[in-house]
CSV table of C-alpha atoms in Angstrom, one decimal:
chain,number,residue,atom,x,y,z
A,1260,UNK,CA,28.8,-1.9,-63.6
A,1261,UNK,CA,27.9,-4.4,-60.9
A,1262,UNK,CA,24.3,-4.1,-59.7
A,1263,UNK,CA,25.2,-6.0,-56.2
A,1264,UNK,CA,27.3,-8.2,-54.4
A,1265,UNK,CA,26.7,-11.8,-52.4
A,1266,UNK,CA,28.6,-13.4,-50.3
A,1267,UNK,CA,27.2,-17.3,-49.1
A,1268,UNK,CA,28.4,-19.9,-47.1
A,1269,UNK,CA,28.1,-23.9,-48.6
A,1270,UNK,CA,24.2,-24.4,-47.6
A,1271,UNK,CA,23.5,-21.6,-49.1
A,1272,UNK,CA,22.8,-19.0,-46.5
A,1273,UNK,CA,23.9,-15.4,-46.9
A,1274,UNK,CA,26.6,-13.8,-44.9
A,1275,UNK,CA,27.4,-11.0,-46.7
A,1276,UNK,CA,24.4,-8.7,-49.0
A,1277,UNK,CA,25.3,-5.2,-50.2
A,1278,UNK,CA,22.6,-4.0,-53.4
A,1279,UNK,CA,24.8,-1.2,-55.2
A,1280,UNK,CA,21.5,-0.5,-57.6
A,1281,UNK,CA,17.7,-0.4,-57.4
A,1282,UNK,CA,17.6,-2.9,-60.6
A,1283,UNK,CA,18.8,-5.9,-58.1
A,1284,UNK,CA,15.7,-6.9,-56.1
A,1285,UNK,CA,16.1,-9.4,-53.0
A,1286,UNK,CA,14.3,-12.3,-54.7
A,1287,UNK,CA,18.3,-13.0,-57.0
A,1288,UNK,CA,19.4,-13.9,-53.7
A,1289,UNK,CA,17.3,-16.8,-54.0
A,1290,UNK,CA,17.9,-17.7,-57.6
A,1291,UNK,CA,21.7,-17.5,-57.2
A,1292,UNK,CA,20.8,-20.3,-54.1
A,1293,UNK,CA,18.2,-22.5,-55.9
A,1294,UNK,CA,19.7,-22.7,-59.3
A,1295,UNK,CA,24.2,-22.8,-58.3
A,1296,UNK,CA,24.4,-23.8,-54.6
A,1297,UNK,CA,21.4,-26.2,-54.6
A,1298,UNK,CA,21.6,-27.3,-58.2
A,1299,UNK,CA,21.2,-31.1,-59.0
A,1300,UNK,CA,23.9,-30.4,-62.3
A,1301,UNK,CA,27.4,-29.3,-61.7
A,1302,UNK,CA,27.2,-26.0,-62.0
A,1303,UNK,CA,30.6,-25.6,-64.6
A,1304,UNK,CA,30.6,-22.1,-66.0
A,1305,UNK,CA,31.5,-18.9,-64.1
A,1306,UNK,CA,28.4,-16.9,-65.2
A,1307,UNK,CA,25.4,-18.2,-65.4
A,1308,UNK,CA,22.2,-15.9,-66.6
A,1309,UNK,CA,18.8,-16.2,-64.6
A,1310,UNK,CA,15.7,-14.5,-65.7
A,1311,UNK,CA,17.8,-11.7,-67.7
A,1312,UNK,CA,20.5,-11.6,-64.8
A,1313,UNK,CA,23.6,-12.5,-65.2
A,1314,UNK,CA,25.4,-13.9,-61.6
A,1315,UNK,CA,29.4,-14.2,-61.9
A,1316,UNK,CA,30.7,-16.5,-59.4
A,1317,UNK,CA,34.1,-17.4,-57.7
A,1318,UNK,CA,34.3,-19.9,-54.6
A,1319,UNK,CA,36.8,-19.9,-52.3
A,1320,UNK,CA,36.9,-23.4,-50.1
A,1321,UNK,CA,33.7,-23.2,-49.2
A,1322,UNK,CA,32.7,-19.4,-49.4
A,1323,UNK,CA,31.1,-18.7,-52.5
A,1324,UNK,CA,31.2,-14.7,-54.0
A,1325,UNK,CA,28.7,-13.5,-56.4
A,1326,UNK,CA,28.5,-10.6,-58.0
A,1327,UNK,CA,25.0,-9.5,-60.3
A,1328,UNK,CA,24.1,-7.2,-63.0
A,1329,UNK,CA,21.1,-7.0,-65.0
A,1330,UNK,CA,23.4,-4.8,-68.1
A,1331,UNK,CA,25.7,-6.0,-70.4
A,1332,UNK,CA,29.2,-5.7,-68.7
A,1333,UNK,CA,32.4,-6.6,-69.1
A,1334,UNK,CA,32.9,-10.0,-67.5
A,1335,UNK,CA,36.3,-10.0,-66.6
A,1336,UNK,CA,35.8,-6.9,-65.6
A,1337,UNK,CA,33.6,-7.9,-62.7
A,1338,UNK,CA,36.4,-11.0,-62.3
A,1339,UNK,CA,39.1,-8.9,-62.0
A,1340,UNK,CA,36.6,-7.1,-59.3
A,1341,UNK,CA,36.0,-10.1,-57.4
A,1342,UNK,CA,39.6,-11.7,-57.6
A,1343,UNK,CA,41.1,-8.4,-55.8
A,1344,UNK,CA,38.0,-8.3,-53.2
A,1345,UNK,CA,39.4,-12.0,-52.6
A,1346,UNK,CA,42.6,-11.0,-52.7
A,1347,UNK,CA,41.8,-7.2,-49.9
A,1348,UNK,CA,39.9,-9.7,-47.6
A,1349,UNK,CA,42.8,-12.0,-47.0
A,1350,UNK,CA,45.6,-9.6,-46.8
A,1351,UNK,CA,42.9,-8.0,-43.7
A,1352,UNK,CA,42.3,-11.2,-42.1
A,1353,UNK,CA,43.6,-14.4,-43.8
A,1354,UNK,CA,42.0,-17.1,-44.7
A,1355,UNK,CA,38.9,-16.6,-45.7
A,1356,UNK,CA,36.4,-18.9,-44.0
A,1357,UNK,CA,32.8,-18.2,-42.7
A,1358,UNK,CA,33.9,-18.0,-39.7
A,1359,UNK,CA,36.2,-14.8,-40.7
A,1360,UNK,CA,33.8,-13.6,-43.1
A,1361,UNK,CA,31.2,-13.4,-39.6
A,1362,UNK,CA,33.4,-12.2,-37.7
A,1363,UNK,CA,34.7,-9.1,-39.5
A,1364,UNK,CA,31.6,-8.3,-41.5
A,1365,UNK,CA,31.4,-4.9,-40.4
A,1366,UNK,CA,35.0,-4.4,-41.7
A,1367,UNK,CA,33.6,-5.9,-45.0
A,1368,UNK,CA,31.1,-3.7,-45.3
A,1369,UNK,CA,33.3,-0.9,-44.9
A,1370,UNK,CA,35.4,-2.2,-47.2
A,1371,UNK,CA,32.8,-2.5,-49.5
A,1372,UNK,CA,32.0,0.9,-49.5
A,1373,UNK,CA,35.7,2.4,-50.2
A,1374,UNK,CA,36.0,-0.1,-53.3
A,1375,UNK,CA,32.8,0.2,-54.9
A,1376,UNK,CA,30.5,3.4,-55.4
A,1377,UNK,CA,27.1,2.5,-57.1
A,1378,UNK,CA,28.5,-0.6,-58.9
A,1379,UNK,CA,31.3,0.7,-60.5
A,1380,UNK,CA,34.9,-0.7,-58.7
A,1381,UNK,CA,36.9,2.5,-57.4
A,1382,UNK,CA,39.9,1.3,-55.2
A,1383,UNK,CA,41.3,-1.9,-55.1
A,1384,UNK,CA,44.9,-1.1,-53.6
A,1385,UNK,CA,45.5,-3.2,-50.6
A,1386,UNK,CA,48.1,-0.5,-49.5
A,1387,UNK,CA,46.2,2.3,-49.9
A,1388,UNK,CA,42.5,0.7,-48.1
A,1389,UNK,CA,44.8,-0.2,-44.7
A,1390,UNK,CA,46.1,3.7,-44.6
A,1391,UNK,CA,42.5,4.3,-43.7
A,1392,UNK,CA,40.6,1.5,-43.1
A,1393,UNK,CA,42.2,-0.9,-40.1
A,1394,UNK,CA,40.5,-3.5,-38.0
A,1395,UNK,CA,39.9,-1.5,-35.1
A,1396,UNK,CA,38.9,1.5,-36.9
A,1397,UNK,CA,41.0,5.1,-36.9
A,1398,UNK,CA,38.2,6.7,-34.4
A,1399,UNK,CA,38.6,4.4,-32.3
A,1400,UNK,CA,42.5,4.4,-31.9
A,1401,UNK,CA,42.3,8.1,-31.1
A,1402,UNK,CA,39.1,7.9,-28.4
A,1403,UNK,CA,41.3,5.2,-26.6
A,1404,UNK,CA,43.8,7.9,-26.5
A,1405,UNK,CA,46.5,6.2,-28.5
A,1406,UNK,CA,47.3,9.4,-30.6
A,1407,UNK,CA,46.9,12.7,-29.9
A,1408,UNK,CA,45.0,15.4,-31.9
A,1409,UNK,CA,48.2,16.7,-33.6
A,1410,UNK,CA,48.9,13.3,-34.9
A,1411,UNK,CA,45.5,12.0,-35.5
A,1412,UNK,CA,45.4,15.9,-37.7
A,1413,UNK,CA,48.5,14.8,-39.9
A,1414,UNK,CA,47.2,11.4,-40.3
A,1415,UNK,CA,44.0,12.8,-41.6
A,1416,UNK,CA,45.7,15.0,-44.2
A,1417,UNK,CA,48.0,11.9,-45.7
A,1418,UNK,CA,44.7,9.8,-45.9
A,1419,UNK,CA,42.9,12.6,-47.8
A,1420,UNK,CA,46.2,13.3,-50.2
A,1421,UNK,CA,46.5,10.0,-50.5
A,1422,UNK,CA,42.7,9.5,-51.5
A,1423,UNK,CA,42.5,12.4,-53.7
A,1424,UNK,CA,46.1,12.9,-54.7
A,1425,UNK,CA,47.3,11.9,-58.3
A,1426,UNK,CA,49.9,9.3,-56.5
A,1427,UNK,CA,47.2,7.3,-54.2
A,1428,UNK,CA,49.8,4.2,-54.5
A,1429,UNK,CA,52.3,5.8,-52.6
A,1430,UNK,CA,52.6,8.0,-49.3
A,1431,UNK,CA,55.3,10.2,-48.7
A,1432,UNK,CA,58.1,10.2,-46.4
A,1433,UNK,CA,59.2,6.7,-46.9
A,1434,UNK,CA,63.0,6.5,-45.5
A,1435,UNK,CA,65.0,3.9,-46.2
A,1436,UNK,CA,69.0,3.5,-45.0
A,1437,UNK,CA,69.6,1.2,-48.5
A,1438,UNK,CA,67.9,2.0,-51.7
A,1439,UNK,CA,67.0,-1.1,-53.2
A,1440,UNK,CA,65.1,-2.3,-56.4
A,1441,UNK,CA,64.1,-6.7,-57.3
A,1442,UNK,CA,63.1,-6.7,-60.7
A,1443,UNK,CA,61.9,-10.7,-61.5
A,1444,UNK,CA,61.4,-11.1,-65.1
A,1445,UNK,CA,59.4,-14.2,-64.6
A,1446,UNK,CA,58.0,-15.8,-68.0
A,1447,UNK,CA,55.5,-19.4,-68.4
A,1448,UNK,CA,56.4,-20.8,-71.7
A,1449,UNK,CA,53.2,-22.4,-73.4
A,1450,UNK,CA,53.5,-25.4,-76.4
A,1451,UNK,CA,51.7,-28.1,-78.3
A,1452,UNK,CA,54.3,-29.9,-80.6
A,1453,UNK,CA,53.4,-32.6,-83.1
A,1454,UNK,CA,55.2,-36.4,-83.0
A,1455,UNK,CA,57.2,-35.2,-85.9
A,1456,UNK,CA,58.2,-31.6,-84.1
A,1457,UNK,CA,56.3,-29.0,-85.2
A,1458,UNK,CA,55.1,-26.6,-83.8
A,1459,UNK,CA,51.2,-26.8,-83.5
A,1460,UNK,CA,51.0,-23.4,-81.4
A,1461,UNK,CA,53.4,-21.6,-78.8
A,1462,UNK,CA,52.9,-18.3,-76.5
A,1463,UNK,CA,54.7,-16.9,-74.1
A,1464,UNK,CA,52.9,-15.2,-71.0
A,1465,UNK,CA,55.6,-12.9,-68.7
A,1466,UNK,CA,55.1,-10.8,-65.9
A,1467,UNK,CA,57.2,-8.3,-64.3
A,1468,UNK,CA,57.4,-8.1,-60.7
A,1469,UNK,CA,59.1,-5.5,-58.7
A,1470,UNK,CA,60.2,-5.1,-54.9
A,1471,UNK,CA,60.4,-1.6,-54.2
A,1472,UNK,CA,62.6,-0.3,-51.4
A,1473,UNK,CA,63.4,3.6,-52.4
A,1474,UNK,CA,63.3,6.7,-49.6
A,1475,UNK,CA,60.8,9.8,-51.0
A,1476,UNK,CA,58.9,9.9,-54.2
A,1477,UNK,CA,61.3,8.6,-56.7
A,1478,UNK,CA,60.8,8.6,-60.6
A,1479,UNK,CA,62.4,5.3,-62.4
A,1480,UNK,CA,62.4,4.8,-66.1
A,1481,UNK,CA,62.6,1.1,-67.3
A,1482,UNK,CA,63.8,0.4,-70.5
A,1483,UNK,CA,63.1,-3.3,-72.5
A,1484,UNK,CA,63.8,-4.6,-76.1
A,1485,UNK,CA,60.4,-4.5,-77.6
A,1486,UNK,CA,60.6,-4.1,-81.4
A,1487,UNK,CA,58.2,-0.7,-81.3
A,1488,UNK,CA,60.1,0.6,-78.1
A,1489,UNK,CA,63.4,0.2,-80.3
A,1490,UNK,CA,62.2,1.7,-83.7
A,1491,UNK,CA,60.8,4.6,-82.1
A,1492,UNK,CA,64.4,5.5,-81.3
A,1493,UNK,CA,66.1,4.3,-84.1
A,1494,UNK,CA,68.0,1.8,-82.6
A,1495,UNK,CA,67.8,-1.0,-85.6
A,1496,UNK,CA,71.2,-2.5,-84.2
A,1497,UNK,CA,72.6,-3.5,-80.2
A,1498,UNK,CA,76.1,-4.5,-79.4
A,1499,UNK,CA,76.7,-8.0,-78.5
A,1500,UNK,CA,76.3,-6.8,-74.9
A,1501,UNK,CA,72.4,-6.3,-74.9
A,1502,UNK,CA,72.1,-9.2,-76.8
A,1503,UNK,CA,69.7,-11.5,-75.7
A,1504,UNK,CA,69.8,-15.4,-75.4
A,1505,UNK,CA,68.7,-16.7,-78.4
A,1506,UNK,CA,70.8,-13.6,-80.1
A,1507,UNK,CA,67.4,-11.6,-80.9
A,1508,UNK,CA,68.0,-7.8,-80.5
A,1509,UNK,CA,64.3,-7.1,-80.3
A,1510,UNK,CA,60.9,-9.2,-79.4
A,1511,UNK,CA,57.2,-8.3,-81.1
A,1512,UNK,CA,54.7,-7.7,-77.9
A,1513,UNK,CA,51.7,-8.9,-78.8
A,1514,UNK,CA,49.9,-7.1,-76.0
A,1515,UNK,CA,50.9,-6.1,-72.5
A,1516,UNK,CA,49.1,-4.5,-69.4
A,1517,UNK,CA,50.3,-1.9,-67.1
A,1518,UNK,CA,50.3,-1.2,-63.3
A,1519,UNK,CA,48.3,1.8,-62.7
A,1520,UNK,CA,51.6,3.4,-61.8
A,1521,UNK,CA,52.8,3.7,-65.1
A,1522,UNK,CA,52.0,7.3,-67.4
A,1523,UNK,CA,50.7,6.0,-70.4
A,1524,UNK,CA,50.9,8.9,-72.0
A,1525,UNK,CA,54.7,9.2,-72.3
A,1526,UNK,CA,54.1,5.5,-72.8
A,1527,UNK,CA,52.4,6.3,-75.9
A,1528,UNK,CA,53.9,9.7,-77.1
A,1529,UNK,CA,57.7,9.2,-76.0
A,1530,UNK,CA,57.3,4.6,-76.2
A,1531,UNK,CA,59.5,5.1,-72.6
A,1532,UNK,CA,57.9,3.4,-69.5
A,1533,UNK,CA,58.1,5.9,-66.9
A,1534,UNK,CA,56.7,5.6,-63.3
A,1535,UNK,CA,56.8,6.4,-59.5
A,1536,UNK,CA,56.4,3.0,-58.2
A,1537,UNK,CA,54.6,1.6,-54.7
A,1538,UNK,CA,56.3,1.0,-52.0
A,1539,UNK,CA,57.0,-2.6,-51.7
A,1540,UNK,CA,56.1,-5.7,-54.0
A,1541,UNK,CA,54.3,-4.9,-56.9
A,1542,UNK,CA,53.1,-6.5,-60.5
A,1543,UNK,CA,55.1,-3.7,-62.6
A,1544,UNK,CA,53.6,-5.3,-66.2
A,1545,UNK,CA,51.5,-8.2,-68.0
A,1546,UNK,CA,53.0,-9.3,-71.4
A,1547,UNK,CA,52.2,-12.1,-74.6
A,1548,UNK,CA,54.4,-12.8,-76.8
A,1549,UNK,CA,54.0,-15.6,-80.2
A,1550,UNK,CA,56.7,-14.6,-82.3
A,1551,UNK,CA,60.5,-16.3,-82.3
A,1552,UNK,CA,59.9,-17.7,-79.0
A,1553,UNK,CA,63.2,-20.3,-77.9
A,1554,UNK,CA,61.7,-23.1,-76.7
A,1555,UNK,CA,64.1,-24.3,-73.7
A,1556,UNK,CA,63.3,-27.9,-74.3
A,1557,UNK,CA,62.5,-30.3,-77.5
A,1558,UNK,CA,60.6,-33.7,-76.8
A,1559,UNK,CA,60.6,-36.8,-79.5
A,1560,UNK,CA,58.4,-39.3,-78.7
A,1561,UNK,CA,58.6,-42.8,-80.6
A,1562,UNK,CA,56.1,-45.1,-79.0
A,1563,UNK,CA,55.3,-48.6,-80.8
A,1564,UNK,CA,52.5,-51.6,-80.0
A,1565,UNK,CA,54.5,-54.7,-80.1
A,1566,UNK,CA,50.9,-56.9,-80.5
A,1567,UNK,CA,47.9,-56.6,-78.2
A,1568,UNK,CA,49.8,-57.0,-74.2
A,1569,UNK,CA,53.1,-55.5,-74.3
A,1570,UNK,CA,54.1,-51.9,-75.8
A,1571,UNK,CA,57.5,-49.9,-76.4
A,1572,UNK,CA,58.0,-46.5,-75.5
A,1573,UNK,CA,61.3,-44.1,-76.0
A,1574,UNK,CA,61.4,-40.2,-75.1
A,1575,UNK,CA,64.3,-38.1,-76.0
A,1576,UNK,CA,64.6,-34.9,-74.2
A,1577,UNK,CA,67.1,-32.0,-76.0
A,1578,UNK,CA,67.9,-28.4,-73.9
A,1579,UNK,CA,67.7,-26.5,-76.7
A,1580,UNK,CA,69.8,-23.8,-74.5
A,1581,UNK,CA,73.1,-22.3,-73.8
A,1582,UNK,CA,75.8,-25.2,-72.4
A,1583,UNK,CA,76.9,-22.7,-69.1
A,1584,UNK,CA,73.0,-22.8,-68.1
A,1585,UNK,CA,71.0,-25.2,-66.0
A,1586,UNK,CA,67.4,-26.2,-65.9
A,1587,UNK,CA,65.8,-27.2,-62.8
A,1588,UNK,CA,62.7,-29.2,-61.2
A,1589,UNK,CA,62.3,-31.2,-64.6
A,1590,UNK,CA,59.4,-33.4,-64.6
A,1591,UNK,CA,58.4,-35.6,-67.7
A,1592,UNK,CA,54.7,-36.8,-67.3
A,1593,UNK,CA,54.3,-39.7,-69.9
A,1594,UNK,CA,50.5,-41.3,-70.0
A,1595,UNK,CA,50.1,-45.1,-69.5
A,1596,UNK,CA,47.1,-47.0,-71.0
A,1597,UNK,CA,44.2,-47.1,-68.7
A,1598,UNK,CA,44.4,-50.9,-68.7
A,1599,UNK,CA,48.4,-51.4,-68.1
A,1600,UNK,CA,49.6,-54.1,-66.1
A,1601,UNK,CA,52.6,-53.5,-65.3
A,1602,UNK,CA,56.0,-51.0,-66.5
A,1603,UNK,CA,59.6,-51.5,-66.6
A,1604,UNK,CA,61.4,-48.5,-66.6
A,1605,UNK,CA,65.1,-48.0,-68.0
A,1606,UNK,CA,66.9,-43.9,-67.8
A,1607,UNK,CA,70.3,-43.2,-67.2
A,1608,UNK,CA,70.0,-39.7,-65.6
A,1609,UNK,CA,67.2,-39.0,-62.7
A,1610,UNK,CA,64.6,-41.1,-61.5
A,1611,UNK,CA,61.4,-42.6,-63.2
A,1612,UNK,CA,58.7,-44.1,-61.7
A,1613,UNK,CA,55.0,-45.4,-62.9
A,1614,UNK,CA,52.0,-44.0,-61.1
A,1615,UNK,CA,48.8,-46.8,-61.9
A,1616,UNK,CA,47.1,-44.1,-59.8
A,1617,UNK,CA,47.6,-41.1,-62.4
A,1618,UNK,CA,47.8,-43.3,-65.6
A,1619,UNK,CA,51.5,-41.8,-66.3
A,1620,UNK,CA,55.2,-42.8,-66.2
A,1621,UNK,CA,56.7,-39.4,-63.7
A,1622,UNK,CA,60.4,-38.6,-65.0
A,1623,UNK,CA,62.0,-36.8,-62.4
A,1624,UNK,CA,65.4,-35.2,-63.2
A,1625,UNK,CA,67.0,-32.2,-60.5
A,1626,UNK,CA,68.9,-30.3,-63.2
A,1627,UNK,CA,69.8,-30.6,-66.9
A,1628,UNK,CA,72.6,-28.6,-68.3
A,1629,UNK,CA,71.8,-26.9,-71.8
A,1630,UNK,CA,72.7,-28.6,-75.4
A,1631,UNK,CA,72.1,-32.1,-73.6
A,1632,UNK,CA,70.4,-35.5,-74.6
A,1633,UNK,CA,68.6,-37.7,-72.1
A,1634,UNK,CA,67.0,-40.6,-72.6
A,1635,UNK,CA,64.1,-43.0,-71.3
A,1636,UNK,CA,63.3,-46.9,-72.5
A,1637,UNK,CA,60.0,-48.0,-71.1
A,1638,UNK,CA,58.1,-51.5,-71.3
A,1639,UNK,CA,54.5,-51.2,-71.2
A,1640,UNK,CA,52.5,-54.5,-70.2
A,1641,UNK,CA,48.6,-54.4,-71.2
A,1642,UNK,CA,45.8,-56.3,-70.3
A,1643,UNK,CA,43.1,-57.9,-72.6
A,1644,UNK,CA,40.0,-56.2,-72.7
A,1645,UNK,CA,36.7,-56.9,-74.4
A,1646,UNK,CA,36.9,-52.6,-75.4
A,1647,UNK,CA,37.7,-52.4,-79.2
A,1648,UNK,CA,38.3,-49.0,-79.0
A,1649,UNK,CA,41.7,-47.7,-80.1
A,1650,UNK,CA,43.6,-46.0,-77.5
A,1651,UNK,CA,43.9,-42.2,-78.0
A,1652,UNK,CA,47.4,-41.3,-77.0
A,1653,UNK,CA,47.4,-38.3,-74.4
A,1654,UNK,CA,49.7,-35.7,-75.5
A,1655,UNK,CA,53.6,-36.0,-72.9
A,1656,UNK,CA,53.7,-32.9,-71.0
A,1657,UNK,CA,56.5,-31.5,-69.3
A,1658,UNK,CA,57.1,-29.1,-65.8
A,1659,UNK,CA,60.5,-27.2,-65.5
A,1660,UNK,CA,62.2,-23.8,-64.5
A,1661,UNK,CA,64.7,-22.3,-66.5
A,1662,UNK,CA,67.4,-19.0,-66.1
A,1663,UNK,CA,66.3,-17.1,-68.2
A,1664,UNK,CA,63.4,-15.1,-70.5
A,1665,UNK,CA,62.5,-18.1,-73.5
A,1666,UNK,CA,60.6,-15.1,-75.4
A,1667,UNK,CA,63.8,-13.2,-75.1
A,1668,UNK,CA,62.8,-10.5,-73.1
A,1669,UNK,CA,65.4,-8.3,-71.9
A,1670,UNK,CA,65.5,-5.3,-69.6
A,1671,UNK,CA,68.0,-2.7,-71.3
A,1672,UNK,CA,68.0,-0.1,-68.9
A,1673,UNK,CA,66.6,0.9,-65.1
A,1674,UNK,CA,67.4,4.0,-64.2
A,1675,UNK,CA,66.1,6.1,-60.8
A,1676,UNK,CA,65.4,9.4,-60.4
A,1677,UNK,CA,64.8,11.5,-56.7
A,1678,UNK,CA,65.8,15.2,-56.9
A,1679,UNK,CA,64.4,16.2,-53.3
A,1680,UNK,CA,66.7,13.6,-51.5
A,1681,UNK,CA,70.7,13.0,-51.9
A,1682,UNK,CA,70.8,10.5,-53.8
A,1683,UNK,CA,71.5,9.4,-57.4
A,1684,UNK,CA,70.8,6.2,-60.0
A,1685,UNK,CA,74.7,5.5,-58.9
A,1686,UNK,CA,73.6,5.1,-55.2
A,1687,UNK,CA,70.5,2.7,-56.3
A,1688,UNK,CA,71.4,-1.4,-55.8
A,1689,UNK,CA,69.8,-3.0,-58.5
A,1690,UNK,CA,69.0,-7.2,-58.7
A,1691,UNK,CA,67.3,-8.2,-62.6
A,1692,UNK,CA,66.2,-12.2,-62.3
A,1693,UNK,CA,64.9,-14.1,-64.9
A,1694,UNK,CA,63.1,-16.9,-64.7
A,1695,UNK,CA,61.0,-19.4,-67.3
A,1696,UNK,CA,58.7,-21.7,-66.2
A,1697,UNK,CA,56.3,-24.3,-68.2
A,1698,UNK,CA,52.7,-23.4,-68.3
A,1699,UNK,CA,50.6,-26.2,-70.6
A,1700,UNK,CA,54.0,-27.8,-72.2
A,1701,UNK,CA,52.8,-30.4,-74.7
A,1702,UNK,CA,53.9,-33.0,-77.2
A,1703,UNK,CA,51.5,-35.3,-78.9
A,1704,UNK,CA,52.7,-39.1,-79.6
């Protein structure tokens, strides 16, 4: 419940004011400036609480958005609020600047309006806002004489279905000559290792993405090898087929969100995922996973002070990974001593460099095959220094992109359903890509 909503520009000035409830006087206008804008002190946190009002904050360049309450709500609630009204405002008119923000804030305000309705978010949908809301405004396409009353009459009944309809994400009569579907599995692998590889803590955070290109009002069901999905219909076993690539049958979901699409009650009665989806690119599902994840890559670190000035360092990298599969965009970031002098480098596959700049030795290899070694020798020359502080080792972190889902994720099944136009699951193209990624990948040495 979000008691009002502030838009300013860097000095502070206010380009954008809509109060949602009578609990939000003008005078938090003024706090918000004085005590984040103007403040002497970084201002670090997202939320910050003034007089018994909380303000939650994003900036964008140099646009800041603010949204207040004086009750106890659900921050990432509001978040979530602010990050698609970031998110409405660019798909309208890009980038957003204060000279776009002035120059379209009637549009804002009308936006404002549709998504919100006394502090509680209503309609976020980008899709859905431009049926209704465009720049130049439906009135005044049809005084221009642009459409005519018949059209402007059918265009009013899809807005008002599609408002007040149970399927607001999709219109009808979409047509397409080729019924397509992109389903990208895409997966960022998390992981703090110790020196003597074990594992300190590992998740897995995936998102499914769909592209959408289906004529009418289709019905898909999507079928994945979650360990609940597969007990509720007694499948215990899978052939060899369905297997995935670390040769689990079934992963533990730890918790997963839902686009609005999806009925979440045959989610929960019947454990199938069942939905008519938008037309277009969509985020189908949110997923986290910690159990029996197959980490795509193992780093041993030896590193060893040869006296005060000079120091050894050796990184192994394994692919822990099927032989007929390649990695891509590897980068090994290996941190330097802060007073280093100078590094010879030695690697026998891709290209290492030192960066005094960054602190860091950058390993740069284009593609590693799985089940493979590779190796880098470094010598590290130090300068005296008066600090008799120990250095504390940083831990080696590491960027790359793999084929397929390390949690194991697998879609089983994808089937389509349309029963007012011709056209069967057979007649459906179908493209399933999986791709892992490193989010915070870390080893300590």
């Amino acid at each position: 419940m979000i008691g009002g909503l502030f838009v300013y520009n860097h000095k502070g000035e206010v380009l954008i004011s809509r109060v949602f409830r009578d609990d939000i006087g003008r005078n938090a206008v003024d706090a918000f400036r004085v005590n984040v804008i103007h403040a002497r002190q970084q201002v670090r946190s997202p939320v910050t609480n003034i007089a018994r009002t909380s303000f939650f904050h994003v900036k964008r360049s140099n646009i800041w958005l603010a949204a207040v309450s004086k009750q106890n709500v659900n921050a990432s609630m509001v978040f979530e609020f602010l990050y698609k009204m970031v998110d409405v405002m660019q798909s309208y008119f890009g980038k957003i600047s204060e000279e776009n923000i002035k120059n379209n804030f009637v549009l804002i305000y009308e936006l404002l309006d549709e998504i919100v309705d006394f502090g509680y978010p209503q309609n976020t949908d980008t899709g859905i806002l431009k049926t209704f809301i465009t720049q130049t405004g439906v009135k005044s396409q049809t005084s221009k004489g642009q459409l005519t009353k018949s059209q402007s009459k059918e265009e009013t009944s899809q807005i008002t279905s599609q408002v007040t309809g149970q399927i607001g994400w999709r219109r009808e009569g979409i047509k397409y000559r080729r019924n397509e579907l992109f389903l990208d599995v895409l997966e960022s692998v998390n992981l703090l290792m110790s020196p003597q590889g074990q594992v300190l803590s590992a998740h897995v955070a995936g998102r499914i993405v769909m592209k959408s290109y289906l004529s009418g009002m289709p019905e898909c069901k999507f079928g994945i090898n979650d360990k609940v999905l597969m007990e509720s219909r007694g499948k215990s076993t899978m052939d060899d087929a369905t297997r995935t690539t670390s040769g689990k049958t079934a992963i533990a979901i730890d918790d997963c969100q839902f686009h609005q699409c999806v009925k979440l009650s045959k989610f929960e009665t019947e454990h199938s995922i069942s939905f008519i989806p938008p037309d277009g690119e969509f985020e189908l599902m949110k997923y986290r996973t910690t159990k029996d994840i197959s980490l795509p890559f193992r780093v041993i670190p030896l590193v060893r002070e040869v006296g005060r000035q000079k120091m050894e360092v050796k990184v192994v990298v394994k692919s822990n990974f099927k032989p007929s599969l390649l990695a891509q965009k590897v980068e090994v970031r290996i941190p330097t001593p802060l007073n280093t002098s100078g590094v010879q480098v030695i690697c026998m596959k891709g290209k290492a460099k030192y960066k005094s700049s960054e602190n860091a030795i950058v390993w740069k290899i284009k593609r590693i095959g799985g089940m493979k070694e590779c190796q880098l020798s470094a010598e590290i020359e130090l300068l005296n220094t008066n600090d008799k502080k120990k250095w504390t080792r940083p831990p080696i972190s590491m960027n790359f992109e793999v084929p397929f889902a390390p949690s194991g994720f697998k879609v089983r099944y994808l089937k389509v359903f349309e029963s007012k136009l011709n056209y069967s699951d057979h007649d459906v193209i179908k493209w399933v890509r999986y791709i892992g990624k490193s989010g915070l990948y870390e080893t300590r040495c």
